[in-house]
Each structure stands twice: as C-alpha cells, then as structure tokens.
Amino acid sequence: RGMGADHVLWGTDSVWYGSPQWQIEALRRIEIPADMQKAHGFAPPGNVAVTASAVGIQTGTGNNTILNTENGVIDVEAKYTPACSGTCHPTLTAVGIKTGSGDDTIENHGVLSAVITDSGGTAFTTAIDAGSGNDRVVLGPGSQTKGDVLLGVGNDRLVWGSGASLTGGTVTPGSGFDTFALGGSVAGSLNVSGTGPIGGMNVFTAFDDFRKEGSSTWTLTGTRAMGWTVEDGTLAIGGS
C-alpha cells in the first residue's frame, strides 16, 4: 500500500515445482477482515482497479543489445483472472522487449510474442517497443514476431529477413528518418508493386529510405519507381 503496482516483487520456486499461477490466484483471493481494514486504513471491497503488467526483457537508458536467437522463445502474457472481491476493473499491459532512450539493437531470430488475456479472450499487444533513440530492429530469417513493433522517436532501421513473419500487429515508425532494409543471409524476394511484407501498413510510404544489407541475395519483383542503396550482398531486379 502506497508503493504502487510497479513496486511489487514476486518470487517463487517455479523453476523446480512448475507454474506458480495457482499461488497468484490464491493471493488475489485474500480478503482483509473489517477490523484490519479499519486498523490499517485499507479500503473495503468495492470498485477495485486490478493491474497486470508483464515485460519479457526491459533495459534502461544506454546503448543496449538484445538478441533472441533462432531457438529462443520469448512469450509474454498479462492475464486477469476474476478472483477479487467487489467489482474489478482490469488494466492489462504486456510487452515482449522494451528498451529506453539509447541507440539500441534488438534482434529477433526466434519466436517473440506478447498478449493480454481477460474475460473477452486473448489479444496481441506490443512485441517490441524500441523507445527513443536511433535504434536498429532486426526480424531475422524465419523469425516469428507476434504483436506490434514500435520504433519510437529517432532515426531507426528495420531489417527484414527472408521468411520472417509479423502477425497480430504492425510496425509503427516514429518521427525521424526511418530506414527499411532487406537483410540476413537467406535469399528472398520482395514484390514492390504491393504494400510490402508487413500487414496493416505500406512499407514503401511509411519509410524514408530503402537499403540492402547482409550477405543474402534479394530479388525485387513487380513495378515501382524508387531508389535502393546496396550496402552488402546482392539486390537483383526481377521486375521494372
């Protein structure tokens, strides 16, 4: 009381004994007797604000590097179970990877997911929040990113690998000069006549600059008048 939900430290033996969910739900069901409410100034049951906040990996300010490898899985869920006295009003937030104001590098080569779950079901939230700064976000070849990718304020670069998937969300560039790059070591193709590989956005209008990096060969198909800078590897033209 008086410290806020962001200052609750929870420790369990789950590494040996399995999920502590039953312990969490039991703690939520604890009721404070009326005499203790009066003695210690606790509010009686009524309209209760319930907050569940989950973050997979979070860094502070500084130039940080976060790497989720090919076999890595970051699966974050903020869950509300109706187990409190009175009328509960849940506020749920879940973020897979969250960085601060530095020039950070975030690479997902495995599976990254962030969801909230309440009585209405499960919904994807923010998989990556790069914060402010000149950040580099890599969605590697064959990677799975489930949720939104927020690039934030700064001159950011999003690197897209062949076979990468982004579901349950889209990419939101912030203010600044933002670059979309085709990268990785696996060959791929991109149809420039469409809106790009990311659902919910037109890559070719959302970004300011287009690059080819990494050792792979990427082939452009379709038709569009635009400029590309080849930093590494090969960019083949299969369209016009």
PDB file of C-alpha atoms in Angstrom:
ATOM      1  CA  ARG A   1       0.000   0.000   0.000  1.00  0.00           C
ATOM      2  CA  GLY A   2       1.383   3.381  -1.005  1.00  0.00           C
ATOM      3  CA  MET A   3       4.135   1.893  -3.181  1.00  0.00           C
ATOM      4  CA  GLY A   4       2.109   1.082  -6.314  1.00  0.00           C
ATOM      5  CA  ALA A   5       1.821  -1.983  -8.513  1.00  0.00           C
ATOM      6  CA  ASP A   6       5.210  -1.315 -10.157  1.00  0.00           C
ATOM      7  CA  HIS A   7       6.986  -1.994  -6.850  1.00  0.00           C
ATOM      8  CA  VAL A   8       5.700  -5.499  -6.138  1.00  0.00           C
ATOM      9  CA  LEU A   9       8.393  -8.182  -6.154  1.00  0.00           C
ATOM     10  CA  TRP A  10       7.190 -11.749  -6.589  1.00  0.00           C
ATOM     11  CA  GLY A  11       9.474 -14.729  -6.037  1.00  0.00           C
ATOM     12  CA  THR A  12       8.569 -18.400  -6.418  1.00  0.00           C
ATOM     13  CA  ASP A  13      10.070 -21.877  -6.575  1.00  0.00           C
ATOM     14  CA  SER A  14       8.544 -22.395 -10.032  1.00  0.00           C
ATOM     15  CA  VAL A  15      11.888 -23.329 -11.561  1.00  0.00           C
ATOM     16  CA  TRP A  16      11.599 -26.580  -9.555  1.00  0.00           C
ATOM     17  CA  TYR A  17       7.881 -27.011  -8.929  1.00  0.00           C
ATOM     18  CA  GLY A  18       6.168 -25.659 -12.056  1.00  0.00           C
ATOM     19  CA  SER A  19       3.859 -22.725 -12.761  1.00  0.00           C
ATOM     20  CA  PRO A  20       3.030 -20.504  -9.747  1.00  0.00           C
ATOM     21  CA  GLN A  21      -0.305 -19.440 -11.256  1.00  0.00           C
ATOM     22  CA  TRP A  22      -2.304 -21.155  -8.507  1.00  0.00           C
ATOM     23  CA  GLN A  23      -0.339 -19.218  -5.893  1.00  0.00           C
ATOM     24  CA  ILE A  24      -1.022 -15.943  -7.698  1.00  0.00           C
ATOM     25  CA  GLU A  25      -4.743 -16.668  -7.863  1.00  0.00           C
ATOM     26  CA  ALA A  26      -4.781 -17.652  -4.193  1.00  0.00           C
ATOM     27  CA  LEU A  27      -3.096 -14.368  -3.268  1.00  0.00           C
ATOM     28  CA  ARG A  28      -5.704 -12.464  -5.258  1.00  0.00           C
ATOM     29  CA  ARG A  29      -8.468 -14.124  -3.228  1.00  0.00           C
ATOM     30  CA  ILE A  30      -7.100 -12.968   0.110  1.00  0.00           C
ATOM     31  CA  GLU A  31      -9.653 -10.812   1.936  1.00  0.00           C
ATOM     32  CA  ILE A  32      -8.731  -8.413   4.715  1.00  0.00           C
ATOM     33  CA  PRO A  33     -11.091  -8.631   7.711  1.00  0.00           C
ATOM     34  CA  ALA A  34     -13.080  -5.493   8.569  1.00  0.00           C
ATOM     35  CA  ASP A  35     -11.176  -4.881  11.823  1.00  0.00           C
ATOM     36  CA  MET A  36      -7.834  -4.940   9.992  1.00  0.00           C
ATOM     37  CA  GLN A  37      -9.236  -2.644   7.294  1.00  0.00           C
ATOM     38  CA  LYS A  38     -10.153  -0.134   9.994  1.00  0.00           C
ATOM     39  CA  ALA A  39      -6.909  -0.516  11.947  1.00  0.00           C
ATOM     40  CA  HIS A  40      -4.584  -0.127   8.952  1.00  0.00           C
ATOM     41  CA  GLY A  41      -6.607   2.145   6.682  1.00  0.00           C
ATOM     42  CA  PHE A  42      -7.286  -0.349   3.905  1.00  0.00           C
ATOM     43  CA  ALA A  43     -10.222   0.402   1.632  1.00  0.00           C
ATOM     44  CA  PRO A  44     -13.196  -2.003   1.927  1.00  0.00           C
ATOM     45  CA  PRO A  45     -14.126  -4.221  -1.044  1.00  0.00           C
ATOM     46  CA  GLY A  46     -15.855  -2.278  -3.787  1.00  0.00           C
ATOM     47  CA  ASN A  47     -14.673  -0.982  -7.142  1.00  0.00           C
ATOM     48  CA  VAL A  48     -11.213  -2.461  -7.419  1.00  0.00           C
ATOM     49  CA  ALA A  49      -8.608  -1.452 -10.000  1.00  0.00           C
ATOM     50  CA  VAL A  50      -6.626  -4.546 -10.954  1.00  0.00           C
ATOM     51  CA  THR A  51      -3.338  -4.033 -12.811  1.00  0.00           C
ATOM     52  CA  ALA A  52      -1.382  -6.791 -14.530  1.00  0.00           C
ATOM     53  CA  SER A  53       1.818  -5.690 -16.251  1.00  0.00           C
ATOM     54  CA  ALA A  54       4.272  -8.100 -17.873  1.00  0.00           C
ATOM     55  CA  VAL A  55       7.538  -7.342 -19.683  1.00  0.00           C
ATOM     56  CA  GLY A  56       9.790 -10.045 -21.103  1.00  0.00           C
ATOM     57  CA  ILE A  57      13.048  -8.066 -21.338  1.00  0.00           C
ATOM     58  CA  GLN A  58      13.436  -4.423 -20.340  1.00  0.00           C
ATOM     59  CA  THR A  59      16.502  -2.210 -20.418  1.00  0.00           C
ATOM     60  CA  GLY A  60      17.164   1.274 -19.172  1.00  0.00           C
ATOM     61  CA  THR A  61      18.867   4.121 -20.963  1.00  0.00           C
ATOM     62  CA  GLY A  62      22.098   3.401 -22.780  1.00  0.00           C
ATOM     63  CA  ASN A  63      23.140   1.617 -25.943  1.00  0.00           C
ATOM     64  CA  ASN A  64      21.818  -1.884 -25.330  1.00  0.00           C
ATOM     65  CA  THR A  65      21.811  -5.030 -27.472  1.00  0.00           C
ATOM     66  CA  ILE A  66      19.101  -7.676 -27.077  1.00  0.00           C
ATOM     67  CA  LEU A  67      19.357 -10.893 -29.086  1.00  0.00           C
ATOM     68  CA  ASN A  68      16.708 -13.606 -29.265  1.00  0.00           C
ATOM     69  CA  THR A  69      18.437 -16.469 -31.102  1.00  0.00           C
ATOM     70  CA  GLU A  70      16.987 -18.942 -33.607  1.00  0.00           C
ATOM     71  CA  ASN A  71      15.876 -21.374 -30.895  1.00  0.00           C
ATOM     72  CA  GLY A  72      14.821 -18.664 -28.463  1.00  0.00           C
ATOM     73  CA  VAL A  73      11.231 -18.137 -27.333  1.00  0.00           C
ATOM     74  CA  ILE A  74      10.061 -15.001 -25.520  1.00  0.00           C
ATOM     75  CA  ASP A  75       6.382 -15.488 -24.663  1.00  0.00           C
ATOM     76  CA  VAL A  76       4.863 -12.744 -22.501  1.00  0.00           C
ATOM     77  CA  GLU A  77       1.311 -12.718 -21.149  1.00  0.00           C
ATOM     78  CA  ALA A  78      -0.519 -10.372 -18.795  1.00  0.00           C
ATOM     79  CA  LYS A  79      -3.541 -12.265 -17.520  1.00  0.00           C
ATOM     80  CA  TYR A  80      -6.578 -11.231 -15.494  1.00  0.00           C
ATOM     81  CA  THR A  81      -8.414 -13.915 -13.544  1.00  0.00           C
ATOM     82  CA  PRO A  82     -11.675 -12.673 -11.950  1.00  0.00           C
ATOM     83  CA  ALA A  83     -10.730 -13.514  -8.393  1.00  0.00           C
ATOM     84  CA  CYS A  84     -11.139 -10.377  -6.311  1.00  0.00           C
ATOM     85  CA  SER A  85     -13.805  -9.029  -4.001  1.00  0.00           C
ATOM     86  CA  GLY A  86     -16.125  -6.334  -5.303  1.00  0.00           C
ATOM     87  CA  THR A  87     -16.211  -5.045  -8.863  1.00  0.00           C
ATOM     88  CA  CYS A  88     -12.865  -5.363 -10.597  1.00  0.00           C
ATOM     89  CA  HIS A  89     -11.611  -3.107 -13.406  1.00  0.00           C
ATOM     90  CA  PRO A  90      -8.548  -4.707 -15.003  1.00  0.00           C
ATOM     91  CA  THR A  91      -5.758  -2.787 -16.725  1.00  0.00           C
ATOM     92  CA  LEU A  92      -3.519  -5.159 -18.653  1.00  0.00           C
ATOM     93  CA  THR A  93      -0.230  -4.392 -20.405  1.00  0.00           C
ATOM     94  CA  ALA A  94       2.266  -6.788 -21.954  1.00  0.00           C
ATOM     95  CA  VAL A  95       5.478  -6.013 -23.837  1.00  0.00           C
ATOM     96  CA  GLY A  96       7.911  -8.578 -25.209  1.00  0.00           C
ATOM     97  CA  ILE A  97      11.051  -6.415 -25.421  1.00  0.00           C
ATOM     98  CA  LYS A  98      11.231  -2.812 -24.207  1.00  0.00           C
ATOM     99  CA  THR A  99      14.244  -0.517 -24.401  1.00  0.00           C
ATOM    100  CA  GLY A 100      14.880   3.023 -23.238  1.00  0.00           C
ATOM    101  CA  SER A 101      16.290   6.166 -24.783  1.00  0.00           C
ATOM    102  CA  GLY A 102      19.627   4.857 -26.062  1.00  0.00           C
ATOM    103  CA  ASP A 103      20.713   3.744 -29.513  1.00  0.00           C
ATOM    104  CA  ASP A 104      19.644   0.139 -29.096  1.00  0.00           C
ATOM    105  CA  THR A 105      19.852  -3.030 -31.193  1.00  0.00           C
ATOM    106  CA  ILE A 106      17.010  -5.538 -30.914  1.00  0.00           C
ATOM    107  CA  GLU A 107      17.220  -8.765 -32.905  1.00  0.00           C
ATOM    108  CA  ASN A 108      14.556 -11.453 -33.031  1.00  0.00           C
ATOM    109  CA  HIS A 109      15.609 -14.634 -34.806  1.00  0.00           C
ATOM    110  CA  GLY A 110      13.257 -16.929 -32.904  1.00  0.00           C
ATOM    111  CA  VAL A 111       9.734 -16.515 -31.544  1.00  0.00           C
ATOM    112  CA  LEU A 112       8.603 -13.340 -29.788  1.00  0.00           C
ATOM    113  CA  SER A 113       5.042 -12.893 -28.561  1.00  0.00           C
ATOM    114  CA  ALA A 114       3.174 -10.522 -26.231  1.00  0.00           C
ATOM    115  CA  VAL A 115      -0.514 -10.932 -25.353  1.00  0.00           C
ATOM    116  CA  ILE A 116      -3.111  -9.908 -22.797  1.00  0.00           C
ATOM    117  CA  THR A 117      -5.836 -12.291 -21.663  1.00  0.00           C
ATOM    118  CA  ASP A 118      -9.087 -11.338 -19.942  1.00  0.00           C
ATOM    119  CA  SER A 119     -12.707 -12.455 -19.958  1.00  0.00           C
ATOM    120  CA  GLY A 120     -13.024 -11.274 -23.567  1.00  0.00           C
ATOM    121  CA  GLY A 121     -10.238 -13.571 -24.777  1.00  0.00           C
ATOM    122  CA  THR A 122      -6.625 -13.124 -25.829  1.00  0.00           C
ATOM    123  CA  ALA A 123      -5.253 -10.229 -27.880  1.00  0.00           C
ATOM    124  CA  PHE A 124      -1.764  -9.417 -29.123  1.00  0.00           C
ATOM    125  CA  THR A 125      -0.166  -6.268 -27.756  1.00  0.00           C
ATOM    126  CA  THR A 126       3.370  -4.860 -28.179  1.00  0.00           C
ATOM    127  CA  ALA A 127       6.092  -7.310 -29.151  1.00  0.00           C
ATOM    128  CA  ILE A 128       8.843  -4.662 -29.403  1.00  0.00           C
ATOM    129  CA  ASP A 129       8.941  -1.132 -28.030  1.00  0.00           C
ATOM    130  CA  ALA A 130      12.269   0.357 -29.083  1.00  0.00           C
ATOM    131  CA  GLY A 131      11.748   3.653 -27.236  1.00  0.00           C
ATOM    132  CA  SER A 132      13.518   6.796 -28.351  1.00  0.00           C
ATOM    133  CA  GLY A 133      16.972   6.910 -29.892  1.00  0.00           C
ATOM    134  CA  ASN A 134      18.483   5.727 -33.160  1.00  0.00           C
ATOM    135  CA  ASP A 135      17.522   2.080 -32.936  1.00  0.00           C
ATOM    136  CA  ARG A 136      18.113  -0.998 -35.067  1.00  0.00           C
ATOM    137  CA  VAL A 137      15.384  -3.677 -35.050  1.00  0.00           C
ATOM    138  CA  VAL A 138      16.060  -6.952 -36.864  1.00  0.00           C
ATOM    139  CA  LEU A 139      13.351  -9.512 -37.660  1.00  0.00           C
ATOM    140  CA  GLY A 140      15.617 -12.307 -38.839  1.00  0.00           C
ATOM    141  CA  PRO A 141      15.058 -15.001 -41.458  1.00  0.00           C
ATOM    142  CA  GLY A 142      12.234 -17.326 -40.463  1.00  0.00           C
ATOM    143  CA  SER A 143      11.540 -15.433 -37.249  1.00  0.00           C
ATOM    144  CA  GLN A 144       8.060 -15.061 -35.776  1.00  0.00           C
ATOM    145  CA  THR A 145       7.038 -11.777 -34.198  1.00  0.00           C
ATOM    146  CA  LYS A 146       3.526 -11.637 -32.734  1.00  0.00           C
ATOM    147  CA  GLY A 147       2.331  -8.155 -31.819  1.00  0.00           C
ATOM    148  CA  ASP A 148       3.154  -4.556 -32.688  1.00  0.00           C
ATOM    149  CA  VAL A 149       6.640  -3.202 -33.321  1.00  0.00           C
ATOM    150  CA  LEU A 150       7.050   0.412 -32.139  1.00  0.00           C
ATOM    151  CA  LEU A 151      10.198   2.070 -33.448  1.00  0.00           C
ATOM    152  CA  GLY A 152       9.743   5.290 -31.479  1.00  0.00           C
ATOM    153  CA  VAL A 153      11.351   8.689 -31.942  1.00  0.00           C
ATOM    154  CA  GLY A 154      14.700   8.710 -33.730  1.00  0.00           C
ATOM    155  CA  ASN A 155      16.413   7.653 -36.936  1.00  0.00           C
ATOM    156  CA  ASP A 156      15.584   3.960 -36.833  1.00  0.00           C
ATOM    157  CA  ARG A 157      16.258   0.972 -39.081  1.00  0.00           C
ATOM    158  CA  LEU A 158      14.008  -2.073 -39.508  1.00  0.00           C
ATOM    159  CA  VAL A 159      15.783  -5.072 -41.055  1.00  0.00           C
ATOM    160  CA  TRP A 160      13.548  -7.720 -42.636  1.00  0.00           C
ATOM    161  CA  GLY A 161      14.836 -11.270 -43.138  1.00  0.00           C
ATOM    162  CA  SER A 162      13.555 -13.769 -45.674  1.00  0.00           C
ATOM    163  CA  GLY A 163      10.637 -15.792 -44.337  1.00  0.00           C
ATOM    164  CA  ALA A 164      10.104 -13.505 -41.340  1.00  0.00           C
ATOM    165  CA  SER A 165       6.515 -13.119 -40.172  1.00  0.00           C
ATOM    166  CA  LEU A 166       4.746 -10.394 -38.228  1.00  0.00           C
ATOM    167  CA  THR A 167       1.257 -11.333 -37.041  1.00  0.00           C
ATOM    168  CA  GLY A 168      -1.233  -9.745 -34.688  1.00  0.00           C
ATOM    169  CA  GLY A 169       0.224  -6.291 -35.217  1.00  0.00           C
ATOM    170  CA  THR A 170       2.167  -3.986 -37.491  1.00  0.00           C
ATOM    171  CA  VAL A 171       5.187  -1.663 -37.467  1.00  0.00           C
ATOM    172  CA  THR A 172       4.810   1.938 -36.333  1.00  0.00           C
ATOM    173  CA  PRO A 173       7.724   4.212 -37.302  1.00  0.00           C
ATOM    174  CA  GLY A 174       8.141   7.262 -35.104  1.00  0.00           C
ATOM    175  CA  SER A 175       9.269  10.740 -36.006  1.00  0.00           C
ATOM    176  CA  GLY A 176      12.714  10.809 -37.560  1.00  0.00           C
ATOM    177  CA  PHE A 177      14.370   9.380 -40.670  1.00  0.00           C
ATOM    178  CA  ASP A 178      13.471   5.691 -40.815  1.00  0.00           C
ATOM    179  CA  THR A 179      15.072   3.017 -42.986  1.00  0.00           C
ATOM    180  CA  PHE A 180      13.657  -0.286 -44.226  1.00  0.00           C
ATOM    181  CA  ALA A 181      16.367  -2.819 -45.079  1.00  0.00           C
ATOM    182  CA  LEU A 182      16.323  -6.267 -46.620  1.00  0.00           C
ATOM    183  CA  GLY A 183      18.922  -8.323 -44.814  1.00  0.00           C
ATOM    184  CA  GLY A 184      20.100 -11.626 -43.434  1.00  0.00           C
ATOM    185  CA  SER A 185      21.999 -14.488 -45.036  1.00  0.00           C
ATOM    186  CA  VAL A 186      18.995 -16.239 -46.631  1.00  0.00           C
ATOM    187  CA  ALA A 187      17.820 -15.334 -50.138  1.00  0.00           C
ATOM    188  CA  GLY A 188      14.402 -13.783 -50.551  1.00  0.00           C
ATOM    189  CA  SER A 189      12.147 -11.795 -52.848  1.00  0.00           C
ATOM    190  CA  LEU A 190      10.015  -8.691 -52.438  1.00  0.00           C
ATOM    191  CA  ASN A 191       7.150  -7.571 -54.660  1.00  0.00           C
ATOM    192  CA  VAL A 192       7.431  -3.798 -54.870  1.00  0.00           C
ATOM    193  CA  SER A 193       4.083  -3.477 -56.656  1.00  0.00           C
ATOM    194  CA  GLY A 194       2.243  -4.243 -53.411  1.00  0.00           C
ATOM    195  CA  THR A 195       2.405  -2.748 -49.948  1.00  0.00           C
ATOM    196  CA  GLY A 196       5.294  -4.865 -48.696  1.00  0.00           C
ATOM    197  CA  PRO A 197       5.648  -7.849 -46.367  1.00  0.00           C
ATOM    198  CA  ILE A 198       4.098  -6.270 -43.275  1.00  0.00           C
ATOM    199  CA  GLY A 199       0.338  -6.381 -42.824  1.00  0.00           C
ATOM    200  CA  GLY A 200      -1.504  -3.205 -41.892  1.00  0.00           C
ATOM    201  CA  MET A 201       0.999  -0.814 -43.437  1.00  0.00           C
ATOM    202  CA  ASN A 202       2.509   0.256 -46.749  1.00  0.00           C
ATOM    203  CA  VAL A 203       6.240  -0.186 -46.271  1.00  0.00           C
ATOM    204  CA  PHE A 204       7.037   1.945 -49.323  1.00  0.00           C
ATOM    205  CA  THR A 205       5.248   5.025 -47.973  1.00  0.00           C
ATOM    206  CA  ALA A 206       5.906   4.543 -44.254  1.00  0.00           C
ATOM    207  CA  PHE A 207       9.717   4.530 -44.521  1.00  0.00           C
ATOM    208  CA  ASP A 208      12.070   7.212 -45.827  1.00  0.00           C
ATOM    209  CA  ASP A 209      14.986   5.120 -47.075  1.00  0.00           C
ATOM    210  CA  PHE A 210      15.496   1.614 -48.518  1.00  0.00           C
ATOM    211  CA  ARG A 211      18.625  -0.497 -48.191  1.00  0.00           C
ATOM    212  CA  LYS A 212      20.039  -3.946 -48.870  1.00  0.00           C
ATOM    213  CA  GLU A 213      22.386  -5.315 -46.218  1.00  0.00           C
ATOM    214  CA  GLY A 214      23.777  -8.722 -45.262  1.00  0.00           C
ATOM    215  CA  SER A 215      25.256 -11.439 -47.474  1.00  0.00           C
ATOM    216  CA  SER A 216      21.990 -12.672 -48.981  1.00  0.00           C
ATOM    217  CA  THR A 217      20.564 -12.122 -52.436  1.00  0.00           C
ATOM    218  CA  TRP A 218      17.200 -10.400 -52.533  1.00  0.00           C
ATOM    219  CA  THR A 219      15.185 -10.151 -55.749  1.00  0.00           C
ATOM    220  CA  LEU A 220      12.769  -7.294 -56.372  1.00  0.00           C
ATOM    221  CA  THR A 221       9.712  -8.161 -58.448  1.00  0.00           C
ATOM    222  CA  GLY A 222       6.855  -6.012 -59.718  1.00  0.00           C
ATOM    223  CA  THR A 223       6.956  -2.381 -60.756  1.00  0.00           C
ATOM    224  CA  ARG A 224       7.714   0.759 -58.732  1.00  0.00           C
ATOM    225  CA  ALA A 225       9.893   3.820 -59.232  1.00  0.00           C
ATOM    226  CA  MET A 226      12.081   4.001 -56.145  1.00  0.00           C
ATOM    227  CA  GLY A 227      15.699   4.070 -55.050  1.00  0.00           C
ATOM    228  CA  TRP A 228      17.677   1.425 -53.158  1.00  0.00           C
ATOM    229  CA  THR A 229      21.167   1.557 -51.665  1.00  0.00           C
ATOM    230  CA  VAL A 230      23.092  -1.749 -51.672  1.00  0.00           C
ATOM    231  CA  GLU A 231      25.410  -1.932 -48.673  1.00  0.00           C
ATOM    232  CA  ASP A 232      26.211  -5.643 -48.839  1.00  0.00           C
ATOM    233  CA  GLY A 233      25.156  -8.787 -50.702  1.00  0.00           C
ATOM    234  CA  THR A 234      23.139  -8.674 -53.916  1.00  0.00           C
ATOM    235  CA  LEU A 235      19.946  -6.881 -54.907  1.00  0.00           C
ATOM    236  CA  ALA A 236      18.590  -8.393 -58.102  1.00  0.00           C
ATOM    237  CA  ILE A 237      15.940  -6.734 -60.258  1.00  0.00           C
ATOM    238  CA  GLY A 238      13.291  -9.178 -61.431  1.00  0.00           C
ATOM    239  CA  GLY A 239      10.716  -6.541 -62.346  1.00  0.00           C
ATOM    240  CA  SER A 240      10.887  -2.994 -63.610  1.00  0.00           C
TER     241      SER A 240
END
